[in-house]
Amino acid sequence: KQKIIPKTTNDGVFFVGTGKKTVNVQQIEERLIELGIEVDWNRLHKIIKVRNNIEHYCTTEPLGIVKELVSDSFIVVRDFITTHLGYEPVKILGRSTWEILLNVAEVYEKN
């Protein structure tokens, strides 16, 4: 959510999203930086650029670049889950999703 407000409980302070608007990429980046969460921003910005073109227009990027970005996305998700959430990705994503991501990364690496 774009707007978040703090709520206190006996367990501490939590932030709750309100309204219908969602955050944009810049707001997500600002929040993560403020929380001290490290992300491979260069890799993520490359992914976002091509994703925006695919979603809103079309991309002129070769298929190999798109495959590379899918593999890069896998790395960003894996790193975030393990480093910042403290979980094994297979536990959060499920075995079938995890296997698909591993296969995509393996195919890209082989090519």
PDB file of N, CA and C in Angstrom:
ATOM      1  N   LYS A   1       0.839  -1.190   0.000  1.00  0.00           N
ATOM      2  CA  LYS A   1       0.000   0.000   0.000  1.00  0.00           C
ATOM      3  C   LYS A   1       0.882   1.250   0.000  1.00  0.00           C
ATOM      4  N   GLN A   2       0.407   2.264  -0.662  1.00  0.00           N
ATOM      5  CA  GLN A   2       1.180   3.505  -0.734  1.00  0.00           C
ATOM      6  C   GLN A   2       1.212   4.205   0.626  1.00  0.00           C
ATOM      7  N   LYS A   3       0.083   4.176   1.324  1.00  0.00           N
ATOM      8  CA  LYS A   3       0.017   4.832   2.623  1.00  0.00           C
ATOM      9  C   LYS A   3       0.050   3.773   3.718  1.00  0.00           C
ATOM     10  N   ILE A   4       0.968   3.953   4.659  1.00  0.00           N
ATOM     11  CA  ILE A   4       1.042   3.035   5.794  1.00  0.00           C
ATOM     12  C   ILE A   4       0.979   3.847   7.077  1.00  0.00           C
ATOM     13  N   ILE A   5       0.312   3.260   8.051  1.00  0.00           N
ATOM     14  CA  ILE A   5       0.201   3.936   9.341  1.00  0.00           C
ATOM     15  C   ILE A   5       0.634   2.970  10.448  1.00  0.00           C
ATOM     16  N   PRO A   6       1.275   3.506  11.486  1.00  0.00           N
ATOM     17  CA  PRO A   6       1.711   2.630  12.581  1.00  0.00           C
ATOM     18  C   PRO A   6       0.542   2.255  13.489  1.00  0.00           C
ATOM     19  N   LYS A   7       0.562   1.025  13.943  1.00  0.00           N
ATOM     20  CA  LYS A   7      -0.408   0.527  14.920  1.00  0.00           C
ATOM     21  C   LYS A   7       0.383  -0.119  16.038  1.00  0.00           C
ATOM     22  N   THR A   8      -0.020   0.122  17.262  1.00  0.00           N
ATOM     23  CA  THR A   8       0.668  -0.503  18.389  1.00  0.00           C
ATOM     24  C   THR A   8      -0.205  -1.602  18.986  1.00  0.00           C
ATOM     25  N   THR A   9       0.461  -2.665  19.396  1.00  0.00           N
ATOM     26  CA  THR A   9      -0.198  -3.770  20.094  1.00  0.00           C
ATOM     27  C   THR A   9       0.702  -4.166  21.252  1.00  0.00           C
ATOM     28  N   ASN A  10       0.304  -5.147  21.991  1.00  0.00           N
ATOM     29  CA  ASN A  10       1.141  -5.641  23.087  1.00  0.00           C
ATOM     30  C   ASN A  10       2.442  -6.240  22.571  1.00  0.00           C
ATOM     31  N   ASP A  11       2.453  -6.650  21.287  1.00  0.00           N
ATOM     32  CA  ASP A  11       3.651  -7.249  20.691  1.00  0.00           C
ATOM     33  C   ASP A  11       4.597  -6.222  20.092  1.00  0.00           C
ATOM     34  N   GLY A  12       4.203  -4.955  20.028  1.00  0.00           N
ATOM     35  CA  GLY A  12       5.069  -3.929  19.468  1.00  0.00           C
ATOM     36  C   GLY A  12       4.345  -3.053  18.467  1.00  0.00           C
ATOM     37  N   VAL A  13       5.121  -2.417  17.602  1.00  0.00           N
ATOM     38  CA  VAL A  13       4.575  -1.509  16.588  1.00  0.00           C
ATOM     39  C   VAL A  13       4.574  -2.209  15.238  1.00  0.00           C
ATOM     40  N   PHE A  14       3.464  -2.096  14.549  1.00  0.00           N
ATOM     41  CA  PHE A  14       3.316  -2.659  13.214  1.00  0.00           C
ATOM     42  C   PHE A  14       2.824  -1.573  12.282  1.00  0.00           C
ATOM     43  N   PHE A  15       3.154  -1.693  11.007  1.00  0.00           N
ATOM     44  CA  PHE A  15       2.662  -0.754  10.015  1.00  0.00           C
ATOM     45  C   PHE A  15       1.617  -1.450   9.170  1.00  0.00           C
ATOM     46  N   VAL A  16       0.488  -0.766   9.007  1.00  0.00           N
ATOM     47  CA  VAL A  16      -0.640  -1.331   8.280  1.00  0.00           C
ATOM     48  C   VAL A  16      -0.926  -0.457   7.077  1.00  0.00           C
ATOM     49  N   GLY A  17      -1.048  -1.095   5.902  1.00  0.00           N
ATOM     50  CA  GLY A  17      -1.367  -0.363   4.687  1.00  0.00           C
ATOM     51  C   GLY A  17      -2.825   0.048   4.669  1.00  0.00           C
ATOM     52  N   THR A  18      -3.080   1.268   4.170  1.00  0.00           N
ATOM     53  CA  THR A  18      -4.453   1.748   4.050  1.00  0.00           C
ATOM     54  C   THR A  18      -4.668   2.294   2.645  1.00  0.00           C
ATOM     55  N   GLY A  19      -5.926   2.390   2.269  1.00  0.00           N
ATOM     56  CA  GLY A  19      -6.257   2.938   0.961  1.00  0.00           C
ATOM     57  C   GLY A  19      -6.122   1.900  -0.138  1.00  0.00           C
ATOM     58  N   LYS A  20      -6.379   2.366  -1.373  1.00  0.00           N
ATOM     59  CA  LYS A  20      -6.360   1.453  -2.515  1.00  0.00           C
ATOM     60  C   LYS A  20      -5.106   1.579  -3.364  1.00  0.00           C
ATOM     61  N   LYS A  21      -4.361   2.668  -3.216  1.00  0.00           N
ATOM     62  CA  LYS A  21      -3.169   2.870  -4.043  1.00  0.00           C
ATOM     63  C   LYS A  21      -2.036   1.975  -3.571  1.00  0.00           C
ATOM     64  N   THR A  22      -1.288   1.457  -4.537  1.00  0.00           N
ATOM     65  CA  THR A  22      -0.133   0.635  -4.213  1.00  0.00           C
ATOM     66  C   THR A  22       1.139   1.455  -4.381  1.00  0.00           C
ATOM     67  N   VAL A  23       2.200   0.993  -3.763  1.00  0.00           N
ATOM     68  CA  VAL A  23       3.475   1.706  -3.858  1.00  0.00           C
ATOM     69  C   VAL A  23       4.069   1.530  -5.249  1.00  0.00           C
ATOM     70  N   ASN A  24       4.874   2.499  -5.638  1.00  0.00           N
ATOM     71  CA  ASN A  24       5.595   2.359  -6.902  1.00  0.00           C
ATOM     72  C   ASN A  24       7.016   1.892  -6.585  1.00  0.00           C
ATOM     73  N   VAL A  25       7.784   1.651  -7.624  1.00  0.00           N
ATOM     74  CA  VAL A  25       9.135   1.123  -7.451  1.00  0.00           C
ATOM     75  C   VAL A  25       9.995   2.061  -6.611  1.00  0.00           C
ATOM     76  N   GLN A  26       9.914   3.345  -6.878  1.00  0.00           N
ATOM     77  CA  GLN A  26      10.721   4.315  -6.130  1.00  0.00           C
ATOM     78  C   GLN A  26      10.388   4.272  -4.637  1.00  0.00           C
ATOM     79  N   GLN A  27       9.108   4.165  -4.304  1.00  0.00           N
ATOM     80  CA  GLN A  27       8.707   4.108  -2.900  1.00  0.00           C
ATOM     81  C   GLN A  27       9.189   2.816  -2.233  1.00  0.00           C
ATOM     82  N   ILE A  28       9.130   1.717  -2.974  1.00  0.00           N
ATOM     83  CA  ILE A  28       9.629   0.452  -2.428  1.00  0.00           C
ATOM     84  C   ILE A  28      11.120   0.569  -2.149  1.00  0.00           C
ATOM     85  N   GLU A  29      11.847   1.136  -3.110  1.00  0.00           N
ATOM     86  CA  GLU A  29      13.288   1.301  -2.941  1.00  0.00           C
ATOM     87  C   GLU A  29      13.587   2.169  -1.721  1.00  0.00           C
ATOM     88  N   GLU A  30      12.872   3.276  -1.571  1.00  0.00           N
ATOM     89  CA  GLU A  30      13.087   4.165  -0.422  1.00  0.00           C
ATOM     90  C   GLU A  30      12.825   3.436   0.892  1.00  0.00           C
ATOM     91  N   ARG A  31      11.758   2.654   0.937  1.00  0.00           N
ATOM     92  CA  ARG A  31      11.422   1.931   2.176  1.00  0.00           C
ATOM     93  C   ARG A  31      12.491   0.903   2.524  1.00  0.00           C
ATOM     94  N   LEU A  32      12.935   0.170   1.529  1.00  0.00           N
ATOM     95  CA  LEU A  32      13.955  -0.843   1.799  1.00  0.00           C
ATOM     96  C   LEU A  32      15.264  -0.213   2.251  1.00  0.00           C
ATOM     97  N   ILE A  33      15.652   0.895   1.634  1.00  0.00           N
ATOM     98  CA  ILE A  33      16.873   1.591   2.039  1.00  0.00           C
ATOM     99  C   ILE A  33      16.742   2.081   3.478  1.00  0.00           C
ATOM    100  N   GLU A  34      15.600   2.657   3.811  1.00  0.00           N
ATOM    101  CA  GLU A  34      15.375   3.145   5.181  1.00  0.00           C
ATOM    102  C   GLU A  34      15.435   2.015   6.201  1.00  0.00           C
ATOM    103  N   LEU A  35      15.031   0.819   5.793  1.00  0.00           N
ATOM    104  CA  LEU A  35      15.059  -0.334   6.688  1.00  0.00           C
ATOM    105  C   LEU A  35      16.424  -1.018   6.714  1.00  0.00           C
ATOM    106  N   GLY A  36      17.356  -0.516   5.893  1.00  0.00           N
ATOM    107  CA  GLY A  36      18.683  -1.104   5.850  1.00  0.00           C
ATOM    108  C   GLY A  36      18.730  -2.437   5.117  1.00  0.00           C
ATOM    109  N   ILE A  37      17.768  -2.651   4.249  1.00  0.00           N
ATOM    110  CA  ILE A  37      17.709  -3.902   3.484  1.00  0.00           C
ATOM    111  C   ILE A  37      18.493  -3.724   2.201  1.00  0.00           C
ATOM    112  N   GLU A  38      19.507  -4.559   2.031  1.00  0.00           N
ATOM    113  CA  GLU A  38      20.357  -4.479   0.850  1.00  0.00           C
ATOM    114  C   GLU A  38      19.762  -5.297  -0.288  1.00  0.00           C
ATOM    115  N   VAL A  39      19.726  -4.688  -1.444  1.00  0.00           N
ATOM    116  CA  VAL A  39      19.219  -5.329  -2.656  1.00  0.00           C
ATOM    117  C   VAL A  39      20.215  -5.012  -3.767  1.00  0.00           C
ATOM    118  N   ASP A  40      20.352  -5.917  -4.700  1.00  0.00           N
ATOM    119  CA  ASP A  40      21.200  -5.659  -5.865  1.00  0.00           C
ATOM    120  C   ASP A  40      20.439  -4.708  -6.781  1.00  0.00           C
ATOM    121  N   TRP A  41      20.564  -3.402  -6.493  1.00  0.00           N
ATOM    122  CA  TRP A  41      19.768  -2.393  -7.200  1.00  0.00           C
ATOM    123  C   TRP A  41      20.075  -2.351  -8.692  1.00  0.00           C
ATOM    124  N   ASN A  42      21.322  -2.535  -9.084  1.00  0.00           N
ATOM    125  CA  ASN A  42      21.649  -2.522 -10.515  1.00  0.00           C
ATOM    126  C   ASN A  42      20.916  -3.636 -11.247  1.00  0.00           C
ATOM    127  N   ARG A  43      20.955  -4.824 -10.680  1.00  0.00           N
ATOM    128  CA  ARG A  43      20.262  -5.966 -11.282  1.00  0.00           C
ATOM    129  C   ARG A  43      18.762  -5.698 -11.329  1.00  0.00           C
ATOM    130  N   LEU A  44      18.215  -5.175 -10.238  1.00  0.00           N
ATOM    131  CA  LEU A  44      16.785  -4.922 -10.163  1.00  0.00           C
ATOM    132  C   LEU A  44      16.348  -3.843 -11.149  1.00  0.00           C
ATOM    133  N   HIS A  45      17.135  -2.790 -11.311  1.00  0.00           N
ATOM    134  CA  HIS A  45      16.769  -1.715 -12.250  1.00  0.00           C
ATOM    135  C   HIS A  45      16.763  -2.210 -13.695  1.00  0.00           C
ATOM    136  N   LYS A  46      17.694  -3.121 -14.042  1.00  0.00           N
ATOM    137  CA  LYS A  46      17.688  -3.711 -15.385  1.00  0.00           C
ATOM    138  C   LYS A  46      16.404  -4.499 -15.615  1.00  0.00           C
ATOM    139  N   ILE A  47      16.010  -5.265 -14.607  1.00  0.00           N
ATOM    140  CA  ILE A  47      14.784  -6.065 -14.700  1.00  0.00           C
ATOM    141  C   ILE A  47      13.573  -5.156 -14.878  1.00  0.00           C
ATOM    142  N   ILE A  48      13.498  -4.108 -14.068  1.00  0.00           N
ATOM    143  CA  ILE A  48      12.346  -3.204 -14.091  1.00  0.00           C
ATOM    144  C   ILE A  48      12.224  -2.506 -15.436  1.00  0.00           C
ATOM    145  N   LYS A  49      13.335  -2.084 -15.999  1.00  0.00           N
ATOM    146  CA  LYS A  49      13.308  -1.373 -17.280  1.00  0.00           C
ATOM    147  C   LYS A  49      12.685  -2.228 -18.379  1.00  0.00           C
ATOM    148  N   VAL A  50      13.147  -3.457 -18.504  1.00  0.00           N
ATOM    149  CA  VAL A  50      12.614  -4.330 -19.546  1.00  0.00           C
ATOM    150  C   VAL A  50      11.182  -4.744 -19.222  1.00  0.00           C
ATOM    151  N   ARG A  51      10.899  -5.018 -17.949  1.00  0.00           N
ATOM    152  CA  ARG A  51       9.534  -5.395 -17.553  1.00  0.00           C
ATOM    153  C   ARG A  51       8.540  -4.303 -17.912  1.00  0.00           C
ATOM    154  N   ASN A  52       8.910  -3.049 -17.665  1.00  0.00           N
ATOM    155  CA  ASN A  52       8.020  -1.930 -18.009  1.00  0.00           C
ATOM    156  C   ASN A  52       7.750  -1.880 -19.501  1.00  0.00           C
ATOM    157  N   ASN A  53       8.785  -2.087 -20.303  1.00  0.00           N
ATOM    158  CA  ASN A  53       8.591  -2.092 -21.753  1.00  0.00           C
ATOM    159  C   ASN A  53       7.671  -3.221 -22.188  1.00  0.00           C
ATOM    160  N   ILE A  54       7.859  -4.392 -21.612  1.00  0.00           N
ATOM    161  CA  ILE A  54       7.011  -5.534 -21.962  1.00  0.00           C
ATOM    162  C   ILE A  54       5.569  -5.273 -21.546  1.00  0.00           C
ATOM    163  N   GLU A  55       5.374  -4.739 -20.353  1.00  0.00           N
ATOM    164  CA  GLU A  55       4.016  -4.521 -19.836  1.00  0.00           C
ATOM    165  C   GLU A  55       3.289  -3.411 -20.585  1.00  0.00           C
ATOM    166  N   HIS A  56       3.965  -2.305 -20.862  1.00  0.00           N
ATOM    167  CA  HIS A  56       3.281  -1.129 -21.397  1.00  0.00           C
ATOM    168  C   HIS A  56       3.403  -0.973 -22.902  1.00  0.00           C
ATOM    169  N   TYR A  57       4.422  -1.517 -23.485  1.00  0.00           N
ATOM    170  CA  TYR A  57       4.646  -1.347 -24.923  1.00  0.00           C
ATOM    171  C   TYR A  57       5.005  -2.703 -25.506  1.00  0.00           C
ATOM    172  N   CYS A  58       6.194  -2.809 -25.947  1.00  0.00           N
ATOM    173  CA  CYS A  58       6.804  -4.083 -26.327  1.00  0.00           C
ATOM    174  C   CYS A  58       8.299  -3.872 -26.202  1.00  0.00           C
ATOM    175  N   THR A  59       9.015  -4.950 -26.151  1.00  0.00           N
ATOM    176  CA  THR A  59      10.454  -4.806 -25.980  1.00  0.00           C
ATOM    177  C   THR A  59      11.176  -5.144 -27.279  1.00  0.00           C
ATOM    178  N   THR A  60      12.261  -4.457 -27.490  1.00  0.00           N
ATOM    179  CA  THR A  60      13.117  -4.760 -28.631  1.00  0.00           C
ATOM    180  C   THR A  60      14.321  -5.584 -28.183  1.00  0.00           C
ATOM    181  N   GLU A  61      14.340  -5.919 -26.901  1.00  0.00           N
ATOM    182  CA  GLU A  61      15.449  -6.711 -26.365  1.00  0.00           C
ATOM    183  C   GLU A  61      15.404  -8.118 -26.952  1.00  0.00           C
ATOM    184  N   PRO A  62      16.566  -8.666 -27.265  1.00  0.00           N
ATOM    185  CA  PRO A  62      16.605 -10.045 -27.758  1.00  0.00           C
ATOM    186  C   PRO A  62      16.125 -11.023 -26.683  1.00  0.00           C
ATOM    187  N   LEU A  63      15.666 -12.178 -27.135  1.00  0.00           N
ATOM    188  CA  LEU A  63      15.157 -13.198 -26.219  1.00  0.00           C
ATOM    189  C   LEU A  63      16.192 -13.569 -25.158  1.00  0.00           C
ATOM    190  N   GLY A  64      17.462 -13.590 -25.528  1.00  0.00           N
ATOM    191  CA  GLY A  64      18.515 -13.921 -24.571  1.00  0.00           C
ATOM    192  C   GLY A  64      18.565 -12.952 -23.396  1.00  0.00           C
ATOM    193  N   ILE A  65      18.348 -11.666 -23.676  1.00  0.00           N
ATOM    194  CA  ILE A  65      18.343 -10.658 -22.602  1.00  0.00           C
ATOM    195  C   ILE A  65      17.145 -10.873 -21.686  1.00  0.00           C
ATOM    196  N   VAL A  66      15.994 -11.181 -22.261  1.00  0.00           N
ATOM    197  CA  VAL A  66      14.798 -11.422 -21.445  1.00  0.00           C
ATOM    198  C   VAL A  66      15.026 -12.654 -20.569  1.00  0.00           C
ATOM    199  N   LYS A  67      15.613 -13.703 -21.112  1.00  0.00           N
ATOM    200  CA  LYS A  67      15.918 -14.893 -20.312  1.00  0.00           C
ATOM    201  C   LYS A  67      16.899 -14.557 -19.198  1.00  0.00           C
ATOM    202  N   GLU A  68      17.886 -13.717 -19.510  1.00  0.00           N
ATOM    203  CA  GLU A  68      18.847 -13.300 -18.486  1.00  0.00           C
ATOM    204  C   GLU A  68      18.135 -12.566 -17.356  1.00  0.00           C
ATOM    205  N   LEU A  69      17.167 -11.720 -17.696  1.00  0.00           N
ATOM    206  CA  LEU A  69      16.438 -10.973 -16.672  1.00  0.00           C
ATOM    207  C   LEU A  69      15.570 -11.887 -15.823  1.00  0.00           C
ATOM    208  N   VAL A  70      15.012 -12.932 -16.423  1.00  0.00           N
ATOM    209  CA  VAL A  70      14.250 -13.906 -15.633  1.00  0.00           C
ATOM    210  C   VAL A  70      15.191 -14.583 -14.635  1.00  0.00           C
ATOM    211  N   SER A  71      16.361 -14.946 -15.095  1.00  0.00           N
ATOM    212  CA  SER A  71      17.354 -15.544 -14.206  1.00  0.00           C
ATOM    213  C   SER A  71      17.778 -14.553 -13.120  1.00  0.00           C
ATOM    214  N   ASP A  72      17.983 -13.279 -13.495  1.00  0.00           N
ATOM    215  CA  ASP A  72      18.330 -12.249 -12.515  1.00  0.00           C
ATOM    216  C   ASP A  72      17.226 -12.075 -11.481  1.00  0.00           C
ATOM    217  N   SER A  73      15.976 -12.157 -11.925  1.00  0.00           N
ATOM    218  CA  SER A  73      14.841 -12.032 -11.002  1.00  0.00           C
ATOM    219  C   SER A  73      14.896 -13.135  -9.949  1.00  0.00           C
ATOM    220  N   PHE A  74      15.224 -14.324 -10.410  1.00  0.00           N
ATOM    221  CA  PHE A  74      15.367 -15.460  -9.515  1.00  0.00           C
ATOM    222  C   PHE A  74      16.404 -15.161  -8.438  1.00  0.00           C
ATOM    223  N   ILE A  75      17.528 -14.602  -8.842  1.00  0.00           N
ATOM    224  CA  ILE A  75      18.606 -14.291  -7.896  1.00  0.00           C
ATOM    225  C   ILE A  75      18.152 -13.256  -6.872  1.00  0.00           C
ATOM    226  N   VAL A  76      17.461 -12.213  -7.326  1.00  0.00           N
ATOM    227  CA  VAL A  76      16.976 -11.170  -6.417  1.00  0.00           C
ATOM    228  C   VAL A  76      15.989 -11.760  -5.405  1.00  0.00           C
ATOM    229  N   VAL A  77      15.055 -12.573  -5.885  1.00  0.00           N
ATOM    230  CA  VAL A  77      14.056 -13.179  -4.994  1.00  0.00           C
ATOM    231  C   VAL A  77      14.732 -14.121  -3.999  1.00  0.00           C
ATOM    232  N   ARG A  78      15.622 -14.975  -4.494  1.00  0.00           N
ATOM    233  CA  ARG A  78      16.326 -15.918  -3.620  1.00  0.00           C
ATOM    234  C   ARG A  78      17.113 -15.187  -2.536  1.00  0.00           C
ATOM    235  N   ASP A  79      17.860 -14.162  -2.940  1.00  0.00           N
ATOM    236  CA  ASP A  79      18.668 -13.415  -1.969  1.00  0.00           C
ATOM    237  C   ASP A  79      17.800 -12.724  -0.928  1.00  0.00           C
ATOM    238  N   PHE A  80      16.687 -12.149  -1.360  1.00  0.00           N
ATOM    239  CA  PHE A  80      15.809 -11.452  -0.422  1.00  0.00           C
ATOM    240  C   PHE A  80      15.221 -12.436   0.595  1.00  0.00           C
ATOM    241  N   ILE A  81      14.747 -13.571   0.111  1.00  0.00           N
ATOM    242  CA  ILE A  81      14.135 -14.553   1.011  1.00  0.00           C
ATOM    243  C   ILE A  81      15.151 -15.084   2.022  1.00  0.00           C
ATOM    244  N   THR A  82      16.334 -15.430   1.554  1.00  0.00           N
ATOM    245  CA  THR A  82      17.309 -16.022   2.470  1.00  0.00           C
ATOM    246  C   THR A  82      17.934 -14.987   3.397  1.00  0.00           C
ATOM    247  N   THR A  83      18.295 -13.827   2.856  1.00  0.00           N
ATOM    248  CA  THR A  83      19.009 -12.829   3.650  1.00  0.00           C
ATOM    249  C   THR A  83      18.091 -12.052   4.580  1.00  0.00           C
ATOM    250  N   HIS A  84      16.950 -11.606   4.082  1.00  0.00           N
ATOM    251  CA  HIS A  84      16.123 -10.680   4.861  1.00  0.00           C
ATOM    252  C   HIS A  84      14.927 -11.327   5.547  1.00  0.00           C
ATOM    253  N   LEU A  85      14.473 -12.453   5.016  1.00  0.00           N
ATOM    254  CA  LEU A  85      13.363 -13.137   5.674  1.00  0.00           C
ATOM    255  C   LEU A  85      13.840 -14.327   6.495  1.00  0.00           C
ATOM    256  N   GLY A  86      15.070 -14.780   6.210  1.00  0.00           N
ATOM    257  CA  GLY A  86      15.643 -15.877   6.978  1.00  0.00           C
ATOM    258  C   GLY A  86      15.024 -17.236   6.692  1.00  0.00           C
ATOM    259  N   TYR A  87      14.505 -17.418   5.498  1.00  0.00           N
ATOM    260  CA  TYR A  87      13.888 -18.688   5.122  1.00  0.00           C
ATOM    261  C   TYR A  87      14.604 -19.289   3.924  1.00  0.00           C
ATOM    262  N   GLU A  88      14.374 -20.563   3.727  1.00  0.00           N
ATOM    263  CA  GLU A  88      14.789 -21.216   2.507  1.00  0.00           C
ATOM    264  C   GLU A  88      13.706 -20.924   1.468  1.00  0.00           C
ATOM    265  N   PRO A  89      14.087 -20.514   0.259  1.00  0.00           N
ATOM    266  CA  PRO A  89      13.085 -20.156  -0.754  1.00  0.00           C
ATOM    267  C   PRO A  89      12.057 -21.248  -1.025  1.00  0.00           C
ATOM    268  N   VAL A  90      12.470 -22.501  -1.000  1.00  0.00           N
ATOM    269  CA  VAL A  90      11.529 -23.588  -1.281  1.00  0.00           C
ATOM    270  C   VAL A  90      10.401 -23.620  -0.256  1.00  0.00           C
ATOM    271  N   LYS A  91      10.684 -23.211   0.977  1.00  0.00           N
ATOM    272  CA  LYS A  91       9.651 -23.191   2.028  1.00  0.00           C
ATOM    273  C   LYS A  91       8.593 -22.131   1.756  1.00  0.00           C
ATOM    274  N   ILE A  92       9.016 -21.001   1.196  1.00  0.00           N
ATOM    275  CA  ILE A  92       8.079 -19.897   0.949  1.00  0.00           C
ATOM    276  C   ILE A  92       7.382 -20.052  -0.401  1.00  0.00           C
ATOM    277  N   LEU A  93       8.152 -20.433  -1.407  1.00  0.00           N
ATOM    278  CA  LEU A  93       7.621 -20.485  -2.768  1.00  0.00           C
ATOM    279  C   LEU A  93       6.934 -21.802  -3.098  1.00  0.00           C
ATOM    280  N   GLY A  94       7.236 -22.848  -2.351  1.00  0.00           N
ATOM    281  CA  GLY A  94       6.701 -24.170  -2.653  1.00  0.00           C
ATOM    282  C   GLY A  94       7.635 -24.915  -3.598  1.00  0.00           C
ATOM    283  N   ARG A  95       7.591 -26.220  -3.523  1.00  0.00           N
ATOM    284  CA  ARG A  95       8.506 -27.057  -4.293  1.00  0.00           C
ATOM    285  C   ARG A  95       8.355 -26.840  -5.796  1.00  0.00           C
ATOM    286  N   SER A  96       7.133 -26.794  -6.322  1.00  0.00           N
ATOM    287  CA  SER A  96       6.950 -26.700  -7.785  1.00  0.00           C
ATOM    288  C   SER A  96       7.461 -25.368  -8.319  1.00  0.00           C
ATOM    289  N   THR A  97       7.173 -24.262  -7.647  1.00  0.00           N
ATOM    290  CA  THR A  97       7.662 -22.951  -8.089  1.00  0.00           C
ATOM    291  C   THR A  97       9.177 -22.896  -7.999  1.00  0.00           C
ATOM    292  N   TRP A  98       9.723 -23.404  -6.904  1.00  0.00           N
ATOM    293  CA  TRP A  98      11.169 -23.394  -6.717  1.00  0.00           C
ATOM    294  C   TRP A  98      11.858 -24.191  -7.825  1.00  0.00           C
ATOM    295  N   GLU A  99      11.302 -25.345  -8.178  1.00  0.00           N
ATOM    296  CA  GLU A  99      11.880 -26.174  -9.234  1.00  0.00           C
ATOM    297  C   GLU A  99      11.848 -25.453 -10.584  1.00  0.00           C
ATOM    298  N   ILE A 100      10.765 -24.740 -10.869  1.00  0.00           N
ATOM    299  CA  ILE A 100      10.680 -23.981 -12.120  1.00  0.00           C
ATOM    300  C   ILE A 100      11.777 -22.919 -12.158  1.00  0.00           C
ATOM    301  N   LEU A 101      11.944 -22.188 -11.069  1.00  0.00           N
ATOM    302  CA  LEU A 101      12.978 -21.153 -11.019  1.00  0.00           C
ATOM    303  C   LEU A 101      14.370 -21.752 -11.177  1.00  0.00           C
ATOM    304  N   LEU A 102      14.613 -22.865 -10.535  1.00  0.00           N
ATOM    305  CA  LEU A 102      15.910 -23.527 -10.679  1.00  0.00           C
ATOM    306  C   LEU A 102      16.158 -23.963 -12.114  1.00  0.00           C
ATOM    307  N   ASN A 103      15.122 -24.482 -12.767  1.00  0.00           N
ATOM    308  CA  ASN A 103      15.262 -24.934 -14.151  1.00  0.00           C
ATOM    309  C   ASN A 103      15.545 -23.760 -15.090  1.00  0.00           C
ATOM    310  N   VAL A 104      14.856 -22.647 -14.897  1.00  0.00           N
ATOM    311  CA  VAL A 104      15.087 -21.466 -15.728  1.00  0.00           C
ATOM    312  C   VAL A 104      16.530 -20.987 -15.554  1.00  0.00           C
ATOM    313  N   ALA A 105      16.982 -20.908 -14.313  1.00  0.00           N
ATOM    314  CA  ALA A 105      18.357 -20.456 -14.050  1.00  0.00           C
ATOM    315  C   ALA A 105      19.368 -21.433 -14.642  1.00  0.00           C
ATOM    316  N   GLU A 106      19.094 -22.726 -14.529  1.00  0.00           N
ATOM    317  CA  GLU A 106      20.019 -23.729 -15.060  1.00  0.00           C
ATOM    318  C   GLU A 106      20.100 -23.654 -16.579  1.00  0.00           C
ATOM    319  N   VAL A 107      18.970 -23.481 -17.248  1.00  0.00           N
ATOM    320  CA  VAL A 107      18.957 -23.376 -18.705  1.00  0.00           C
ATOM    321  C   VAL A 107      19.713 -22.129 -19.138  1.00  0.00           C
ATOM    322  N   TYR A 108      19.483 -21.015 -18.449  1.00  0.00           N
ATOM    323  CA  TYR A 108      20.197 -19.780 -18.808  1.00  0.00           C
ATOM    324  C   TYR A 108      21.705 -19.971 -18.632  1.00  0.00           C
ATOM    325  N   GLU A 109      22.112 -20.551 -17.519  1.00  0.00           N
ATOM    326  CA  GLU A 109      23.539 -20.740 -17.254  1.00  0.00           C
ATOM    327  C   GLU A 109      24.191 -21.634 -18.317  1.00  0.00           C
ATOM    328  N   LYS A 110      23.473 -22.666 -18.770  1.00  0.00           N
ATOM    329  CA  LYS A 110      24.014 -23.565 -19.775  1.00  0.00           C
ATOM    330  C   LYS A 110      24.181 -22.864 -21.118  1.00  0.00           C
ATOM    331  N   ASN A 111      23.267 -21.956 -21.430  1.00  0.00           N
ATOM    332  CA  ASN A 111      23.333 -21.229 -22.700  1.00  0.00           C
ATOM    333  C   ASN A 111      24.362 -20.118 -22.629  1.00  0.00           C
TER     334      ASN A 111
END
